[in-house]
Amino acid sequence: MEQVKLTRRSFVAGATAAGALAALSLTGCGGGSSEKKDDGAKSDGTAKGGGTIVAACSYKNANYNPIGASSALMLPAIQHCLEGLYELNYFSGKTEAALAAGEPTKVSDTEYEVALRQGAKYSDGTEVTADDVVAVVEANKANATYKDMLSFIDEVTAKDASTVSFKLAYPSVDSDSLLKERLSLCRVFPASEITKESMSTPPIGSGAWAFGECNGEDGGELNFAPNANYNGAKPANADAMQWLVRVDNTARVTALQEGTAVAGENIPFANSDQLVNAGVTVDSVSSYGIGFLMFNCQKAPFNDKRVRQAFFYAIDYDKLISNQLGGQAETLTSYLPKDNPAYHEASTVYKYDPEKAKSLLKEAGQENLSFTLLVIDNWIKDLAAQIQQDLQAVGLTCTLDVQAAPYPSLAAKEDNSVLDYDVFLAPGDVSCFGTNADVHLAWFYGENTDWCQGRTCWAKAGDGKCTEFNQYLDEARRATDAGARQEAYNKCFDIIAEEVPLYPLFHKKVLTGYWADKIEGFEPSPTTGLYFQDAKLK
């Protein structure tokens, strides 16, 4: 399944907010001579570099459970310590063997076998087994977050102690690559440690790094040490690694500017000059990151698509991107950006049109609507005031409610009663799971996922549109012809653009800062998180 390799731009010293775009110099994502080569050599588990790599992270989370992991902090942390059979390389767009010894062996159109890397061990010295892999895949298939993305895997069994067999529910255009990509979601750890509950302590894994003492709350830190038992191709390149959890922009920028951290994520555009003038390299990377509005589709009047559409016509996107994001985002004409192979201009494209918004509200009988806009307490909150002003300009009365951890309150209720919230403003980036159309569509709009059973509650809206969307998504998955698959995808894109149970406002570029004279082999990520698999201190 084709992935997209994104590009990056570097800020130059003295670039101001007004002139920054003109001062950006375009380079390849790899940055010239930074192309990595893997000679297939295995590691003896010892760190190949030295020192401690310190990073400043912008998100917090204290749940270390790899099953269904989606936290912007914990997912990359887990990826450093636990291996999937395959690894999605965000920089090349390719899926590479990790815990697997090599490519899947095709038995039939719907049957594959994967051998484990010989001698693979967890950080405590115990061997990784095929039974562990089977248990992890089954647990993720049962998890509400991942189940839709793994639904094409019908059965997984251990052929022997070091070989795993997979039976697919149906053949598709690219079954081989799809299987590899989705198996990268399933991070392997001992079957005995698997739980459906939150994990307050990290699990052991077979990756290059091992978790140490960790506190994922704001102001805390995640500590890592090299896994002495790692025998894969990408060993740890430092004596230790420490991630500083700094949700506050000022704290994160200060840690980077003062040199406490060698790299930092999610740099505010307003601070880019400050860091560049201090000697820090700041790169802007095109991404699939979005800011989105999500509606409670089970609650009137947000169960009326005309009301939902009015919100998207009411917002001045050019002003929002220019003033709040320093131009580091792009307006959209579909859910996916234009450089995605599956891009299709949606039948409904939202542009700033306050009169259209007013007309839709009048048609829906909601000219005097009052509501609460729930906002998650991270970088997205800086956009809330302007969005509030735009909405109020078309007659909506909007009260802001900024919360640090709103997601538990957005889960489906056991009695199936209507959730309390009205509208939610938050960021998201599904590209940590891949850039193909299916994974993006399945993540937010899969009928049996957390997002549609809770959160948007689109599956419970009663209009049948969620079911219709998922029928087309299933057609795309089962298609054995690329053209037929694209036609099905196009219908999916049109439905979500018209219904907007959850829909992006823009595609945001990711700004990452790092000390280029202190670290090498580090690349700013085109997705959420920081990745140091190839990095070492100078």
PDB file of N, CA and C in Angstrom, residues 331-368:
ATOM      1  N   THR A 331      -5.260  25.294   3.662  1.00  0.00           N
ATOM      2  CA  THR A 331      -6.691  25.042   3.564  1.00  0.00           C
ATOM      3  C   THR A 331      -6.896  23.739   2.793  1.00  0.00           C
ATOM      4  N   LEU A 332      -8.087  23.182   2.893  1.00  0.00           N
ATOM      5  CA  LEU A 332      -8.283  21.874   2.263  1.00  0.00           C
ATOM      6  C   LEU A 332      -9.500  21.844   1.364  1.00  0.00           C
ATOM      7  N   THR A 333      -9.458  20.912   0.433  1.00  0.00           N
ATOM      8  CA  THR A 333     -10.576  20.684  -0.481  1.00  0.00           C
ATOM      9  C   THR A 333     -11.099  19.256  -0.352  1.00  0.00           C
ATOM     10  N   SER A 334     -10.528  18.521   0.586  1.00  0.00           N
ATOM     11  CA  SER A 334     -10.953  17.162   0.873  1.00  0.00           C
ATOM     12  C   SER A 334     -10.318  16.767   2.192  1.00  0.00           C
ATOM     13  N   TYR A 335     -10.677  15.601   2.685  1.00  0.00           N
ATOM     14  CA  TYR A 335     -10.079  15.161   3.953  1.00  0.00           C
ATOM     15  C   TYR A 335      -8.577  14.978   3.814  1.00  0.00           C
ATOM     16  N   LEU A 336      -8.112  14.401   2.709  1.00  0.00           N
ATOM     17  CA  LEU A 336      -6.693  14.167   2.491  1.00  0.00           C
ATOM     18  C   LEU A 336      -6.055  15.330   1.742  1.00  0.00           C
ATOM     19  N   PRO A 337      -4.756  15.589   1.946  1.00  0.00           N
ATOM     20  CA  PRO A 337      -4.066  16.619   1.165  1.00  0.00           C
ATOM     21  C   PRO A 337      -3.924  16.205  -0.294  1.00  0.00           C
ATOM     22  N   LYS A 338      -3.667  17.165  -1.153  1.00  0.00           N
ATOM     23  CA  LYS A 338      -3.676  16.922  -2.595  1.00  0.00           C
ATOM     24  C   LYS A 338      -2.575  15.996  -3.077  1.00  0.00           C
ATOM     25  N   ASP A 339      -1.481  15.866  -2.311  1.00  0.00           N
ATOM     26  CA  ASP A 339      -0.396  15.005  -2.784  1.00  0.00           C
ATOM     27  C   ASP A 339      -0.585  13.544  -2.398  1.00  0.00           C
ATOM     28  N   ASN A 340      -1.694  13.212  -1.756  1.00  0.00           N
ATOM     29  CA  ASN A 340      -1.964  11.809  -1.454  1.00  0.00           C
ATOM     30  C   ASN A 340      -2.471  11.104  -2.713  1.00  0.00           C
ATOM     31  N   PRO A 341      -1.991   9.886  -3.004  1.00  0.00           N
ATOM     32  CA  PRO A 341      -2.423   9.180  -4.219  1.00  0.00           C
ATOM     33  C   PRO A 341      -3.929   8.970  -4.320  1.00  0.00           C
ATOM     34  N   ALA A 342      -4.610   8.943  -3.177  1.00  0.00           N
ATOM     35  CA  ALA A 342      -6.054   8.706  -3.182  1.00  0.00           C
ATOM     36  C   ALA A 342      -6.852  10.001  -3.106  1.00  0.00           C
ATOM     37  N   TYR A 343      -6.196  11.153  -3.249  1.00  0.00           N
ATOM     38  CA  TYR A 343      -6.887  12.434  -3.141  1.00  0.00           C
ATOM     39  C   TYR A 343      -8.041  12.529  -4.138  1.00  0.00           C
ATOM     40  N   HIS A 344      -9.133  13.084  -3.658  1.00  0.00           N
ATOM     41  CA  HIS A 344     -10.318  13.346  -4.481  1.00  0.00           C
ATOM     42  C   HIS A 344     -10.945  14.619  -3.952  1.00  0.00           C
ATOM     43  N   GLU A 345     -11.122  15.609  -4.813  1.00  0.00           N
ATOM     44  CA  GLU A 345     -11.773  16.832  -4.347  1.00  0.00           C
ATOM     45  C   GLU A 345     -13.211  16.507  -3.956  1.00  0.00           C
ATOM     46  N   ALA A 346     -13.544  16.824  -2.724  1.00  0.00           N
ATOM     47  CA  ALA A 346     -14.849  16.450  -2.191  1.00  0.00           C
ATOM     48  C   ALA A 346     -15.968  17.219  -2.887  1.00  0.00           C
ATOM     49  N   SER A 347     -17.131  16.624  -2.883  1.00  0.00           N
ATOM     50  CA  SER A 347     -18.289  17.261  -3.508  1.00  0.00           C
ATOM     51  C   SER A 347     -18.701  18.529  -2.770  1.00  0.00           C
ATOM     52  N   THR A 348     -18.316  18.621  -1.488  1.00  0.00           N
ATOM     53  CA  THR A 348     -18.565  19.825  -0.694  1.00  0.00           C
ATOM     54  C   THR A 348     -17.224  20.352  -0.210  1.00  0.00           C
ATOM     55  N   VAL A 349     -16.903  21.582  -0.601  1.00  0.00           N
ATOM     56  CA  VAL A 349     -15.654  22.221  -0.183  1.00  0.00           C
ATOM     57  C   VAL A 349     -16.026  23.474   0.612  1.00  0.00           C
ATOM     58  N   TYR A 350     -15.481  23.584   1.807  1.00  0.00           N
ATOM     59  CA  TYR A 350     -15.838  24.693   2.692  1.00  0.00           C
ATOM     60  C   TYR A 350     -14.868  25.859   2.540  1.00  0.00           C
ATOM     61  N   LYS A 351     -15.428  27.023   2.243  1.00  0.00           N
ATOM     62  CA  LYS A 351     -14.695  28.269   2.204  1.00  0.00           C
ATOM     63  C   LYS A 351     -15.444  29.279   3.062  1.00  0.00           C
ATOM     64  N   TYR A 352     -14.734  30.302   3.475  1.00  0.00           N
ATOM     65  CA  TYR A 352     -15.332  31.315   4.342  1.00  0.00           C
ATOM     66  C   TYR A 352     -16.501  31.984   3.642  1.00  0.00           C
ATOM     67  N   ASP A 353     -17.695  31.753   4.171  1.00  0.00           N
ATOM     68  CA  ASP A 353     -18.921  32.285   3.576  1.00  0.00           C
ATOM     69  C   ASP A 353     -19.942  32.492   4.692  1.00  0.00           C
ATOM     70  N   PRO A 354     -19.811  33.586   5.448  1.00  0.00           N
ATOM     71  CA  PRO A 354     -20.718  33.800   6.587  1.00  0.00           C
ATOM     72  C   PRO A 354     -22.187  33.887   6.205  1.00  0.00           C
ATOM     73  N   GLU A 355     -22.486  34.385   5.006  1.00  0.00           N
ATOM     74  CA  GLU A 355     -23.889  34.464   4.591  1.00  0.00           C
ATOM     75  C   GLU A 355     -24.457  33.062   4.371  1.00  0.00           C
ATOM     76  N   LYS A 356     -23.648  32.179   3.808  1.00  0.00           N
ATOM     77  CA  LYS A 356     -24.069  30.786   3.639  1.00  0.00           C
ATOM     78  C   LYS A 356     -24.310  30.145   4.995  1.00  0.00           C
ATOM     79  N   ALA A 357     -23.442  30.450   5.966  1.00  0.00           N
ATOM     80  CA  ALA A 357     -23.611  29.915   7.314  1.00  0.00           C
ATOM     81  C   ALA A 357     -24.921  30.399   7.921  1.00  0.00           C
ATOM     82  N   LYS A 358     -25.206  31.676   7.798  1.00  0.00           N
ATOM     83  CA  LYS A 358     -26.447  32.232   8.340  1.00  0.00           C
ATOM     84  C   LYS A 358     -27.667  31.595   7.677  1.00  0.00           C
ATOM     85  N   SER A 359     -27.578  31.385   6.358  1.00  0.00           N
ATOM     86  CA  SER A 359     -28.697  30.794   5.618  1.00  0.00           C
ATOM     87  C   SER A 359     -28.986  29.373   6.097  1.00  0.00           C
ATOM     88  N   LEU A 360     -27.938  28.599   6.329  1.00  0.00           N
ATOM     89  CA  LEU A 360     -28.112  27.228   6.800  1.00  0.00           C
ATOM     90  C   LEU A 360     -28.708  27.199   8.199  1.00  0.00           C
ATOM     91  N   LEU A 361     -28.249  28.083   9.072  1.00  0.00           N
ATOM     92  CA  LEU A 361     -28.787  28.145  10.428  1.00  0.00           C
ATOM     93  C   LEU A 361     -30.265  28.543  10.417  1.00  0.00           C
ATOM     94  N   LYS A 362     -30.606  29.502   9.537  1.00  0.00           N
ATOM     95  CA  LYS A 362     -32.006  29.919   9.421  1.00  0.00           C
ATOM     96  C   LYS A 362     -32.866  28.776   8.910  1.00  0.00           C
ATOM     97  N   GLU A 363     -32.354  28.061   7.908  1.00  0.00           N
ATOM     98  CA  GLU A 363     -33.079  26.922   7.338  1.00  0.00           C
ATOM     99  C   GLU A 363     -33.314  25.839   8.387  1.00  0.00           C
ATOM    100  N   ALA A 364     -32.348  25.687   9.296  1.00  0.00           N
ATOM    101  CA  ALA A 364     -32.460  24.671  10.351  1.00  0.00           C
ATOM    102  C   ALA A 364     -33.202  25.191  11.579  1.00  0.00           C
ATOM    103  N   GLY A 365     -33.590  26.465  11.558  1.00  0.00           N
ATOM    104  CA  GLY A 365     -34.301  27.036  12.701  1.00  0.00           C
ATOM    105  C   GLY A 365     -33.410  27.248  13.906  1.00  0.00           C
ATOM    106  N   GLN A 366     -32.127  27.532  13.663  1.00  0.00           N
ATOM    107  CA  GLN A 366     -31.162  27.674  14.762  1.00  0.00           C
ATOM    108  C   GLN A 366     -30.416  29.002  14.687  1.00  0.00           C
ATOM    109  N   GLU A 367     -31.135  30.073  14.387  1.00  0.00           N
ATOM    110  CA  GLU A 367     -30.505  31.385  14.239  1.00  0.00           C
ATOM    111  C   GLU A 367     -29.983  31.940  15.559  1.00  0.00           C
ATOM    112  N   ASN A 368     -30.515  31.457  16.675  1.00  0.00           N
ATOM    113  CA  ASN A 368     -30.112  31.970  17.987  1.00  0.00           C
ATOM    114  C   ASN A 368     -29.506  30.870  18.852  1.00  0.00           C
TER     115      ASN A 368
END
